[in-house]
Tab-separated table of C-alpha atoms and ligand atoms in Angstrom:
chain	number	residue	atom	x	y	z
A	1	MET	CA	0.000	0.000	0.000
A	2	SER	CA	2.774	2.409	0.943
A	3	GLN	CA	4.035	2.866	-2.627
A	4	HIS	CA	0.806	4.753	-3.545
A	5	VAL	CA	1.225	7.258	-0.738
A	6	ASP	CA	3.696	10.134	-0.785
A	7	VAL	CA	4.740	10.035	2.860
A	8	PHE	CA	6.698	13.286	2.694
A	9	GLN	CA	3.552	15.024	1.457
A	10	MET	CA	1.729	13.331	4.323
A	11	ALA	CA	4.305	14.666	6.821
A	12	ARG	CA	3.948	18.163	5.367
A	13	GLU	CA	0.154	18.006	5.641
A	14	GLN	CA	0.449	17.011	9.293
A	15	LEU	CA	2.787	19.953	9.892
A	16	ALA	CA	0.399	22.310	8.080
A	17	THR	CA	-2.451	21.269	10.405
A	18	ALA	CA	-0.320	22.088	13.450
A	19	ALA	CA	0.885	25.343	11.858
A	20	HIS	CA	-2.749	26.386	11.484
A	21	TYR	CA	-3.492	25.773	15.188
A	22	LEU	CA	-0.295	27.543	16.239
A	23	ASP	CA	-0.841	30.431	13.826
A	24	LEU	CA	2.761	29.831	12.777
A	25	ASP	CA	4.578	32.608	10.948
A	26	PRO	CA	4.688	31.637	7.205
A	27	GLY	CA	8.488	32.085	7.055
A	28	LEU	CA	8.969	29.822	10.047
A	29	HIS	CA	6.557	27.309	8.522
A	30	LYS	CA	8.756	27.227	5.404
A	31	VAL	CA	11.828	26.542	7.522
A	32	LEU	CA	10.150	23.709	9.411
A	33	ALA	CA	8.686	22.160	6.234
A	34	SER	CA	12.156	21.775	4.677
A	35	PRO	CA	14.924	19.322	5.593
A	36	MET	CA	18.098	21.218	6.504
A	37	ARG	CA	20.399	18.659	4.816
A	38	GLN	CA	19.923	15.727	2.409
A	39	LEU	CA	22.865	13.573	1.412
A	40	VAL	CA	22.531	10.940	-1.330
A	41	VAL	CA	25.352	8.418	-1.772
A	42	ASN	CA	25.916	5.687	-4.346
A	43	PHE	CA	28.512	3.291	-3.064
A	44	PRO	CA	30.040	0.048	-4.300
A	45	VAL	CA	30.275	-3.217	-2.402
A	46	VAL	CA	32.212	-6.255	-3.598
A	47	LEU	CA	29.885	-9.229	-3.051
A	48	ASP	CA	31.138	-12.659	-1.948
A	49	SER	CA	30.926	-13.766	-5.587
A	50	GLY	CA	33.423	-11.065	-6.590
A	51	GLU	CA	30.705	-9.102	-8.411
A	52	VAL	CA	30.470	-5.361	-7.657
A	53	THR	CA	27.063	-3.905	-6.815
A	54	VAL	CA	26.308	-0.210	-6.326
A	55	PHE	CA	23.821	0.648	-3.557
A	56	GLU	CA	21.938	3.902	-3.069
A	57	GLY	CA	21.748	5.383	0.437
A	58	TYR	CA	20.566	8.573	2.125
A	59	ARG	CA	21.098	10.541	5.296
A	60	VAL	CA	18.627	13.335	5.882
A	61	GLN	CA	18.781	15.828	8.745
A	62	HIS	CA	15.583	17.730	9.154
A	63	ASN	CA	16.188	20.247	11.941
A	64	SER	CA	18.832	20.773	14.632
A	65	SER	CA	17.401	23.763	16.524
A	66	ARG	CA	17.065	21.772	19.750
A	67	GLY	CA	20.273	19.752	19.561
A	68	PRO	CA	22.218	17.221	17.490
A	69	THR	CA	20.088	15.292	15.028
A	70	LYS	CA	19.086	11.724	15.793
A	71	GLY	CA	17.404	8.985	13.807
A	72	GLY	CA	17.522	5.376	12.750
A	73	ILE	CA	19.059	3.700	9.731
A	74	ARG	CA	16.706	1.597	7.616
A	75	TYR	CA	17.703	-1.177	5.216
A	76	HIS	CA	14.751	-1.947	2.941
A	77	PRO	CA	14.267	-2.336	-0.832
A	78	ASP	CA	11.490	0.301	-1.024
A	79	VAL	CA	13.224	3.263	0.664
A	80	ASP	CA	13.710	6.534	-1.192
A	81	LEU	CA	14.771	10.107	-0.477
A	82	GLN	CA	11.215	11.350	0.054
A	83	GLU	CA	10.348	8.678	2.596
A	84	THR	CA	13.658	9.181	4.415
A	85	THR	CA	12.944	12.917	4.579
A	86	ALA	CA	9.475	12.296	6.041
A	87	LEU	CA	10.990	9.979	8.637
A	88	ALA	CA	13.614	12.623	9.526
A	89	MET	CA	10.895	15.251	9.970
A	90	TRP	CA	8.876	12.934	12.209
A	91	MET	CA	11.977	12.395	14.347
A	92	THR	CA	12.226	16.163	14.949
A	93	TRP	CA	8.689	16.351	16.322
A	94	LYS	CA	9.081	13.085	18.255
A	95	CYS	CA	12.180	14.290	20.126
A	96	ALA	CA	10.388	17.541	20.904
A	97	VAL	CA	7.177	15.821	22.124
A	98	VAL	CA	9.123	13.793	24.687
A	99	ASN	CA	11.304	16.854	25.308
A	100	ILE	CA	14.770	15.415	24.741
A	101	PRO	CA	17.511	17.688	23.338
A	102	TYR	CA	17.702	16.371	19.784
A	103	GLY	CA	16.609	17.301	16.290
A	104	GLY	CA	15.463	14.752	13.716
A	105	ALA	CA	17.330	12.709	11.112
A	106	LYS	CA	16.993	9.428	9.245
A	107	GLY	CA	19.166	7.266	7.052
A	108	SER	CA	18.410	4.448	4.689
A	109	VAL	CA	19.875	2.133	2.109
A	110	LYS	CA	17.865	0.610	-0.719
A	111	VAL	CA	18.688	-3.058	-0.138
A	112	ASP	CA	17.036	-6.387	0.495
A	113	THR	CA	19.177	-7.709	3.342
A	114	LYS	CA	17.832	-11.235	2.789
A	115	GLN	CA	19.931	-11.339	-0.392
A	116	LEU	CA	23.187	-10.558	1.470
A	117	SER	CA	25.539	-12.700	3.561
A	118	GLN	CA	26.657	-11.387	6.979
A	119	ARG	CA	30.015	-10.413	5.486
A	120	GLU	CA	28.310	-8.484	2.663
A	121	LEU	CA	26.003	-6.772	5.177
A	122	GLU	CA	29.027	-5.746	7.230
A	123	LYS	CA	30.846	-4.366	4.169
A	124	LEU	CA	27.733	-2.472	3.053
A	125	THR	CA	27.327	-0.963	6.532
A	126	ARG	CA	30.964	0.091	6.878
A	127	ARG	CA	31.052	1.659	3.413
A	128	PHE	CA	27.728	3.451	3.868
A	129	ILE	CA	28.840	4.957	7.193
A	130	SER	CA	32.185	5.990	5.682
A	131	ASP	CA	30.370	7.698	2.830
A	132	ILE	CA	28.094	9.673	5.156
A	133	SER	CA	30.823	10.279	7.773
A	134	MET	CA	31.034	13.976	6.888
A	135	VAL	CA	27.566	14.557	8.354
A	136	VAL	CA	27.265	12.042	11.223
A	137	GLY	CA	29.107	12.032	14.559
A	138	GLU	CA	28.579	11.910	18.316
A	139	ARG	CA	28.022	15.688	18.581
A	140	SER	CA	26.292	16.225	15.226
A	141	ASP	CA	24.040	13.357	14.126
A	142	ILE	CA	23.670	10.032	15.893
A	143	PRO	CA	22.199	7.004	14.048
A	144	ALA	CA	20.240	4.124	15.645
A	145	PRO	CA	18.468	0.924	14.488
A	146	ASP	CA	15.320	0.875	12.366
A	147	ILE	CA	13.761	-1.638	9.955
A	148	GLY	CA	16.361	-4.126	8.741
A	149	THR	CA	19.131	-3.023	11.117
A	150	ASN	CA	20.000	-4.287	14.607
A	151	PRO	CA	22.604	-4.042	17.414
A	152	GLN	CA	25.214	-5.889	15.301
A	153	VAL	CA	24.860	-3.295	12.521
A	154	MET	CA	25.225	-0.551	15.166
A	155	ALA	CA	28.422	-2.260	16.424
A	156	TRP	CA	29.907	-2.118	12.900
A	157	ILE	CA	28.955	1.558	12.658
A	158	MET	CA	30.659	2.302	15.997
A	159	ASP	CA	33.755	0.403	14.951
A	160	THR	CA	33.959	2.126	11.546
A	161	VAL	CA	33.675	5.623	13.045
A	162	SER	CA	36.194	4.667	15.759
A	163	MET	CA	38.706	3.310	13.211
A	164	GLN	CA	38.499	6.565	11.283
A	165	LYS	CA	38.949	8.698	14.422
A	166	GLY	CA	41.710	6.550	15.860
A	167	TYR	CA	39.958	6.066	19.214
A	168	THR	CA	36.739	4.423	20.404
A	169	VAL	CA	33.677	6.651	20.010
A	170	PRO	CA	30.751	4.807	21.649
A	171	GLY	CA	28.485	7.886	21.540
A	172	CYS	CA	28.445	8.044	17.724
A	173	VAL	CA	25.565	5.567	17.445
A	174	THR	CA	22.921	4.094	19.772
A	175	GLY	CA	21.231	0.717	19.931
A	176	LYS	CA	24.650	-0.948	20.298
A	177	PRO	CA	25.212	-4.252	22.079
A	178	ILE	CA	25.484	-3.719	25.857
A	179	ASP	CA	29.162	-4.702	26.034
A	180	LEU	CA	30.079	-1.988	23.514
A	181	GLY	CA	28.442	0.851	25.419
A	182	GLY	CA	24.817	0.020	24.654
A	183	SER	CA	22.144	0.724	27.238
A	184	GLN	CA	20.224	-1.775	29.286
A	185	GLY	CA	16.636	-1.757	28.090
A	186	ARG	CA	17.326	-0.267	24.621
A	187	VAL	CA	16.231	-3.346	22.647
A	188	GLU	CA	12.866	-3.372	24.424
A	189	ALA	CA	12.543	0.427	24.694
A	190	THR	CA	10.283	1.181	21.725
A	191	GLY	CA	7.935	-1.714	22.507
A	192	ARG	CA	7.889	-0.743	26.186
A	193	GLY	CA	7.066	2.850	25.255
A	194	VAL	CA	4.276	1.656	22.942
A	195	VAL	CA	2.752	-0.395	25.754
A	196	THR	CA	3.080	2.498	28.224
A	197	ALA	CA	1.286	4.767	25.736
A	198	MET	CA	-1.384	2.090	25.248
A	199	GLU	CA	-1.928	1.806	29.014
A	200	GLU	CA	-2.310	5.568	29.368
A	201	ALA	CA	-4.678	5.702	26.375
A	202	ALA	CA	-6.753	2.859	27.852
A	203	LYS	CA	-7.317	5.065	30.913
A	204	THR	CA	-8.438	7.919	28.644
A	205	ILE	CA	-11.167	5.767	27.076
A	206	ASN	CA	-11.915	3.627	30.159
A	207	MET	CA	-10.769	0.414	28.536
A	208	ASN	CA	-9.743	-2.514	30.715
A	209	LEU	CA	-6.627	-4.009	29.152
A	210	ASN	CA	-6.883	-7.171	31.217
A	211	GLY	CA	-8.276	-9.659	28.696
A	212	ALA	CA	-8.434	-7.022	25.946
A	213	LYS	CA	-7.917	-8.379	22.427
A	214	ILE	CA	-4.882	-6.942	20.674
A	215	VAL	CA	-3.685	-7.207	17.070
A	216	VAL	CA	-0.084	-6.343	16.151
A	217	GLN	CA	1.095	-5.801	12.573
A	218	GLY	CA	4.863	-6.387	12.249
A	219	PHE	CA	6.713	-8.836	14.484
A	220	GLY	CA	10.173	-7.274	14.502
A	221	ASN	CA	11.843	-5.349	17.285
A	222	VAL	CA	8.893	-3.064	18.039
A	223	GLY	CA	5.966	-5.411	17.357
A	224	SER	CA	7.292	-8.496	19.116
A	225	VAL	CA	8.278	-6.622	22.297
A	226	ALA	CA	4.992	-4.688	22.382
A	227	ALA	CA	3.046	-7.948	21.923
A	228	TRP	CA	5.070	-9.693	24.623
A	229	LEU	CA	4.737	-6.878	27.174
A	230	ALA	CA	1.014	-6.503	26.437
A	231	GLU	CA	0.549	-10.251	26.931
A	232	GLN	CA	2.507	-10.062	30.216
A	233	GLY	CA	0.132	-7.294	31.260
A	234	GLY	CA	-2.892	-9.585	30.845
A	235	ALA	CA	-4.046	-8.809	27.303
A	236	THR	CA	-4.725	-11.504	24.692
A	237	ILE	CA	-2.809	-11.137	21.439
A	238	VAL	CA	-5.226	-12.518	18.836
A	239	GLY	CA	-3.389	-11.559	15.627
A	240	VAL	CA	0.185	-10.849	14.551
A	241	SER	CA	1.951	-10.597	11.203
A	242	ASP	CA	5.283	-10.142	9.510
A	243	ALA	CA	6.258	-9.345	5.914
A	244	VAL	CA	5.140	-12.836	4.798
A	245	GLY	CA	1.611	-12.517	6.230
A	246	GLY	CA	-0.502	-12.797	9.351
A	247	ILE	CA	-1.935	-15.356	11.756
A	248	TYR	CA	-5.106	-15.154	13.842
A	249	ASN	CA	-6.429	-17.089	16.788
A	250	PRO	CA	-9.278	-15.535	18.807
A	251	LYS	CA	-8.175	-17.560	21.857
A	252	GLY	CA	-4.737	-15.938	21.786
A	253	LEU	CA	-1.294	-16.573	20.320
A	254	PRO	CA	1.794	-17.679	22.324
A	255	ILE	CA	4.073	-14.665	21.779
A	256	ASP	CA	7.189	-16.037	23.456
A	257	GLU	CA	7.036	-19.242	21.370
A	258	LEU	CA	6.350	-17.293	18.158
A	259	TYR	CA	9.330	-15.064	18.817
A	260	HIS	CA	11.819	-17.773	19.782
A	261	ARG	CA	10.751	-20.529	17.384
A	262	TYR	CA	9.199	-18.893	14.328
A	263	SER	CA	10.312	-15.292	13.744
A	264	GLY	CA	13.220	-15.101	11.334
A	265	ARG	CA	12.257	-18.341	9.541
A	266	ASP	CA	11.791	-18.191	5.777
A	267	GLY	CA	8.048	-18.790	6.127
A	268	GLY	CA	7.905	-16.316	9.033
A	269	ILE	CA	5.469	-16.693	11.897
A	270	ARG	CA	3.008	-18.280	9.462
A	271	GLU	CA	4.848	-21.543	10.027
A	272	PHE	CA	3.053	-21.640	13.404
A	273	LYS	CA	0.124	-23.962	12.736
A	274	ASP	CA	-2.353	-23.441	15.581
A	275	ALA	CA	-3.840	-20.338	13.969
A	276	GLU	CA	-5.709	-19.191	10.884
A	277	GLN	CA	-3.534	-17.671	8.155
A	278	ILE	CA	-4.638	-14.223	7.005
A	279	SER	CA	-3.244	-11.450	4.843
A	280	ASN	CA	-1.639	-8.332	6.287
A	281	SER	CA	-4.575	-6.215	5.127
A	282	ASP	CA	-7.199	-8.556	6.657
A	283	LEU	CA	-5.219	-8.530	9.879
A	284	LEU	CA	-5.801	-4.792	10.257
A	285	GLU	CA	-9.566	-5.295	10.024
A	286	LEU	CA	-9.801	-8.033	12.687
A	287	ASP	CA	-12.252	-7.778	15.538
A	288	CYS	CA	-10.130	-6.457	18.442
A	289	ASP	CA	-9.904	-3.755	21.106
A	290	VAL	CA	-6.427	-2.421	20.293
A	291	LEU	CA	-4.565	-2.373	16.994
A	292	ILE	CA	-0.808	-1.793	17.031
A	293	PRO	CA	0.597	-1.207	13.532
A	294	ALA	CA	4.336	-1.850	14.020
A	295	ALA	CA	5.639	-2.495	10.500
A	296	ILE	CA	5.801	0.100	7.725
A	297	ALA	CA	4.125	3.357	6.658
A	298	ALA	CA	0.734	3.975	5.025
A	299	GLN	CA	-1.006	0.765	6.084
A	300	ILE	CA	-4.277	2.410	7.149
A	301	THR	CA	-5.540	4.662	4.382
A	302	LYS	CA	-8.856	6.047	3.138
A	303	ASP	CA	-9.469	2.610	1.564
A	304	ASN	CA	-9.557	0.595	4.771
A	305	ALA	CA	-9.904	3.097	7.656
A	306	ASP	CA	-13.665	2.610	7.959
A	307	LYS	CA	-13.158	-1.153	8.320
A	308	ILE	CA	-10.947	-0.842	11.402
A	309	LYS	CA	-12.782	-2.382	14.371
A	310	ALA	CA	-10.308	-1.535	17.143
A	311	LYS	CA	-11.305	1.225	19.582
A	312	LEU	CA	-7.694	2.211	20.111
A	313	VAL	CA	-4.888	2.393	17.524
A	314	VAL	CA	-1.370	2.786	18.940
A	315	GLU	CA	1.224	3.541	16.265
A	316	GLY	CA	4.355	1.488	16.849
A	317	ALA	CA	5.431	2.090	13.237
A	318	ASN	CA	6.244	5.470	11.779
A	319	GLY	CA	3.477	6.877	9.604
A	320	PRO	CA	1.165	3.834	9.458
A	321	CYS	CA	-1.997	5.990	9.094
A	322	THR	CA	-2.535	8.588	6.370
A	323	PRO	CA	-4.213	11.944	7.139
A	324	GLU	CA	-7.448	10.787	5.408
A	325	ALA	CA	-7.449	7.631	7.504
A	326	ASP	CA	-6.926	9.721	10.646
A	327	GLN	CA	-10.009	11.757	9.856
A	328	ILE	CA	-12.163	8.688	9.166
A	329	MET	CA	-11.052	6.941	12.359
A	330	HIS	CA	-11.470	10.104	14.448
A	331	ASP	CA	-15.034	10.480	13.103
A	332	LYS	CA	-15.710	6.855	14.070
A	333	GLY	CA	-14.599	7.607	17.634
A	334	ILE	CA	-11.394	5.556	17.467
A	335	LEU	CA	-8.612	6.992	19.618
A	336	GLY	CA	-5.315	7.048	17.687
A	337	VAL	CA	-2.089	7.479	19.653
A	338	PRO	CA	0.296	8.969	17.067
A	339	ASP	CA	3.739	7.610	16.204
A	340	ILE	CA	5.592	10.718	17.387
A	341	LEU	CA	4.303	9.948	20.880
A	342	ALA	CA	3.635	6.194	20.922
A	343	ASN	CA	6.948	4.947	19.515
A	344	ALA	CA	9.159	7.606	21.118
A	345	GLY	CA	10.446	5.118	23.727
A	346	GLY	CA	13.212	4.046	21.352
A	347	VAL	CA	14.712	7.481	20.983
A	348	VAL	CA	14.264	8.207	24.686
A	349	VAL	CA	16.439	5.225	25.636
A	350	SER	CA	18.806	6.025	22.753
A	351	TYR	CA	19.190	9.401	24.444
A	352	PHE	CA	19.911	7.631	27.751
A	353	GLU	CA	22.477	5.468	25.947
A	354	TRP	CA	24.197	8.523	24.482
A	355	VAL	CA	24.281	10.274	27.874
A	356	GLN	CA	25.767	7.124	29.473
A	357	ASP	CA	28.375	6.850	26.673
A	358	LEU	CA	29.420	10.496	26.996
A	359	GLN	CA	29.829	10.052	30.759
A	360	ASN	CA	31.204	6.489	30.643
A	361	PHE	CA	28.837	5.760	33.495
A	362	PHE	CA	26.190	3.079	33.037
A	363	TRP	CA	22.786	2.634	34.606
A	364	GLU	CA	20.896	-0.446	35.765
A	365	GLU	CA	17.963	-1.702	33.729
A	366	ASN	CA	15.387	-0.727	36.346
A	367	GLU	CA	16.631	2.833	36.331
A	368	VAL	CA	16.424	2.979	32.515
A	369	ASN	CA	12.919	1.494	32.408
A	370	ASN	CA	11.592	3.683	35.218
A	371	LYS	CA	12.980	6.857	33.635
A	372	LEU	CA	11.522	5.815	30.256
A	373	ILE	CA	8.068	5.114	31.681
A	374	ARG	CA	8.109	8.428	33.559
A	375	ILE	CA	8.960	10.377	30.384
A	376	MET	CA	6.339	8.499	28.332
A	377	ARG	CA	3.592	9.107	30.912
A	378	HIS	CA	4.504	12.741	31.239
A	379	ALA	CA	4.509	13.224	27.438
A	380	TYR	CA	1.182	11.395	27.127
A	381	GLY	CA	-0.310	13.622	29.842
A	382	SER	CA	0.823	16.797	28.051
A	383	VAL	CA	-0.552	15.591	24.724
A	384	GLU	CA	-3.844	14.532	26.278
A	385	ALA	CA	-4.170	17.950	27.915
A	386	ALA	CA	-3.469	19.676	24.567
A	387	MET	CA	-6.042	17.408	22.889
A	388	LYS	CA	-8.702	18.526	25.364
A	389	GLN	CA	-7.661	22.162	25.231
A	390	HIS	CA	-7.695	22.399	21.428
A	391	LYS	CA	-10.503	19.836	20.939
A	392	THR	CA	-8.485	17.946	18.334
A	393	ASP	CA	-7.410	14.415	17.605
A	394	MET	CA	-4.309	13.194	19.435
A	395	ARG	CA	-1.930	13.509	16.461
A	396	THR	CA	-2.715	17.187	16.033
A	397	ALA	CA	-2.278	17.697	19.777
A	398	ALA	CA	1.137	16.004	19.716
A	399	TYR	CA	2.148	18.118	16.716
A	400	ILE	CA	1.018	21.292	18.468
A	401	ILE	CA	3.397	20.495	21.336
A	402	GLY	CA	6.298	19.210	19.206
A	403	VAL	CA	6.157	21.866	16.492
A	404	LYS	CA	5.779	24.662	19.054
A	405	ARG	CA	8.907	23.551	20.919
A	406	VAL	CA	10.945	23.455	17.687
A	407	ALA	CA	9.478	26.764	16.484
A	408	ASP	CA	10.260	28.429	19.831
A	409	ALA	CA	13.871	27.173	19.708
A	410	THR	CA	14.246	28.432	16.136
A	411	ILE	CA	12.890	31.871	17.028
A	412	ARG	CA	15.054	32.138	20.140
A	413	ARG	CA	18.210	31.121	18.241
A	414	GLY	CA	17.377	33.388	15.314
A	415	ILE	CA	18.121	32.818	11.659
A	416	TYR	CA	21.865	32.864	10.962
A	417	PRO	CA	23.583	35.141	9.975
B	1	NAD	P1	12.180	-4.705	12.248
B	1	NAD	O1	12.951	-4.801	11.004
B	1	NAD	O2	12.743	-5.261	13.509
B	1	NAD	O3	10.733	-5.376	12.045
B	1	NAD	C1	9.860	-5.013	11.015
B	1	NAD	C2	8.720	-6.014	10.986
B	1	NAD	O4	7.769	-5.614	10.003
B	1	NAD	C3	9.172	-7.430	10.605
B	1	NAD	O5	8.395	-8.378	11.310
B	1	NAD	C4	8.847	-7.494	9.119
B	1	NAD	O6	8.661	-8.819	8.672
B	1	NAD	C5	7.569	-6.693	9.099
B	1	NAD	N1	7.236	-6.145	7.787
B	1	NAD	C6	8.075	-5.633	6.848
B	1	NAD	N2	7.371	-5.278	5.753
B	1	NAD	C7	6.077	-5.554	6.024
B	1	NAD	C8	4.872	-5.417	5.311
B	1	NAD	N3	4.868	-4.935	4.056
B	1	NAD	N4	3.717	-5.785	5.913
B	1	NAD	C9	3.733	-6.284	7.174
B	1	NAD	N5	4.832	-6.456	7.904
B	1	NAD	C10	5.986	-6.091	7.328
B	1	NAD	O7	11.818	-3.148	12.439
B	1	NAD	P2	11.395	-2.391	13.757
B	1	NAD	O8	12.598	-1.751	14.335
B	1	NAD	O9	10.522	-3.254	14.592
B	1	NAD	O10	10.524	-1.203	13.142
B	1	NAD	C11	9.131	-1.355	12.870
B	1	NAD	C12	8.510	0.029	12.752
B	1	NAD	O11	8.714	0.741	13.974
B	1	NAD	C13	9.094	0.905	11.658
B	1	NAD	O12	8.071	1.709	11.117
B	1	NAD	C14	10.093	1.755	12.405
B	1	NAD	O13	10.372	2.975	11.738
B	1	NAD	C15	9.353	1.977	13.693
B	1	NAD	N6	10.184	2.359	14.821
B	1	NAD	C16	11.227	1.575	15.229
B	1	NAD	C17	11.972	1.954	16.325
B	1	NAD	C18	13.078	1.102	16.866
B	1	NAD	O14	13.630	1.471	17.924
B	1	NAD	N7	13.421	-0.023	16.280
B	1	NAD	C19	11.672	3.149	16.995
B	1	NAD	C20	10.594	3.913	16.568
B	1	NAD	C21	9.855	3.502	15.491
């Protein structure tokens, strides 16, 4: 579905809605609607076969008014400059909504990692980071994991930057393995933040999550952890999916078993037999209380928004709902917790990781989790208050807070020179 939707246009529309509420100065609106820096690189990698392939990659920095830019690196065959720019812009608002001192960035490489060996993946990563090294760094722009990348990829990034500097630079990337300066709780952070946002939203609409039926699209880092934590909290996960397709069992799915025995297999979680097989689009329309899209952008659009049965949609993914879908779901009385709030847990703990790396002083997992939950609850409370004050949907409320913080920083700093 995502290929039919221009996600950068979508991001600009969302900004325009907030600009209207904030009565934003048109000049300032222009600044915030534009990425401050877009780097496109085409780089060669010698494959195991000896053949040379050229890959296309991007690093986009949207805005650095509030601090160094921060954002994940995505490896996926469908990425492009526009999508990467949208993702960078969303990172700016996300960091501002949870009030951490970062601007937004994003990187991506157009690649199907399933076609590469580990050695090829390592070479691709090291060459990509070398080619964007003039714009990234521990004080300027700090990458992190996203779709198709993981702690091992972050370790190669840290090593590459360190080799070039001549000394170890743990703070140049987050989401690293713990023994290389990673933070306790980072792997689970986005999923934990999603579940914290869901719990707060359940209070807003008086939903009892104990026994609630939950559907999760995407069973990677974000989706699997969110499903597992929600199940631990007493909910029943009735449907999950990955890129291959979905499975459904109204009595509940065993998340731990799915994660440890089925995810990562060629046939994906569909190889689990005690469930009905369904498509990714049917999965979204299942009868459930909470829907957590945690895969890719533009999954809920004007074509399927009126078929969503969940009462609460918590966006684990970035940009899973289009503006038209938002309107349809809002009119139906569905509460949507937007990505820039719901999935901010990842960047919050990335921020903790960076702070720990800069200080060479590491925290215990409980401390990380408690600080994360406190920030998520506080951010949710502010957004909920703005939603009531402005009588809007929750995305607009989150934008009002995020965009205002970035706009205020820009005004206070002034436009150079
Ligand atoms: P991941 O690579 O670990 O997992 C992605 C999952 O989505 C996999 O299960 C994959 O099979 C599935 N998927 C891919 N294409 C699909 C499709 N067309 N339909 C259905 N499922 C599909 O990635 P992740 O880190 O879990 O990221 C998932 C989403 O969460 C992305 O939108 C990402 O930008 C967002 N996000 C991630 C983080 C993070 O810390 N990892 C933080 C904030 C937001």
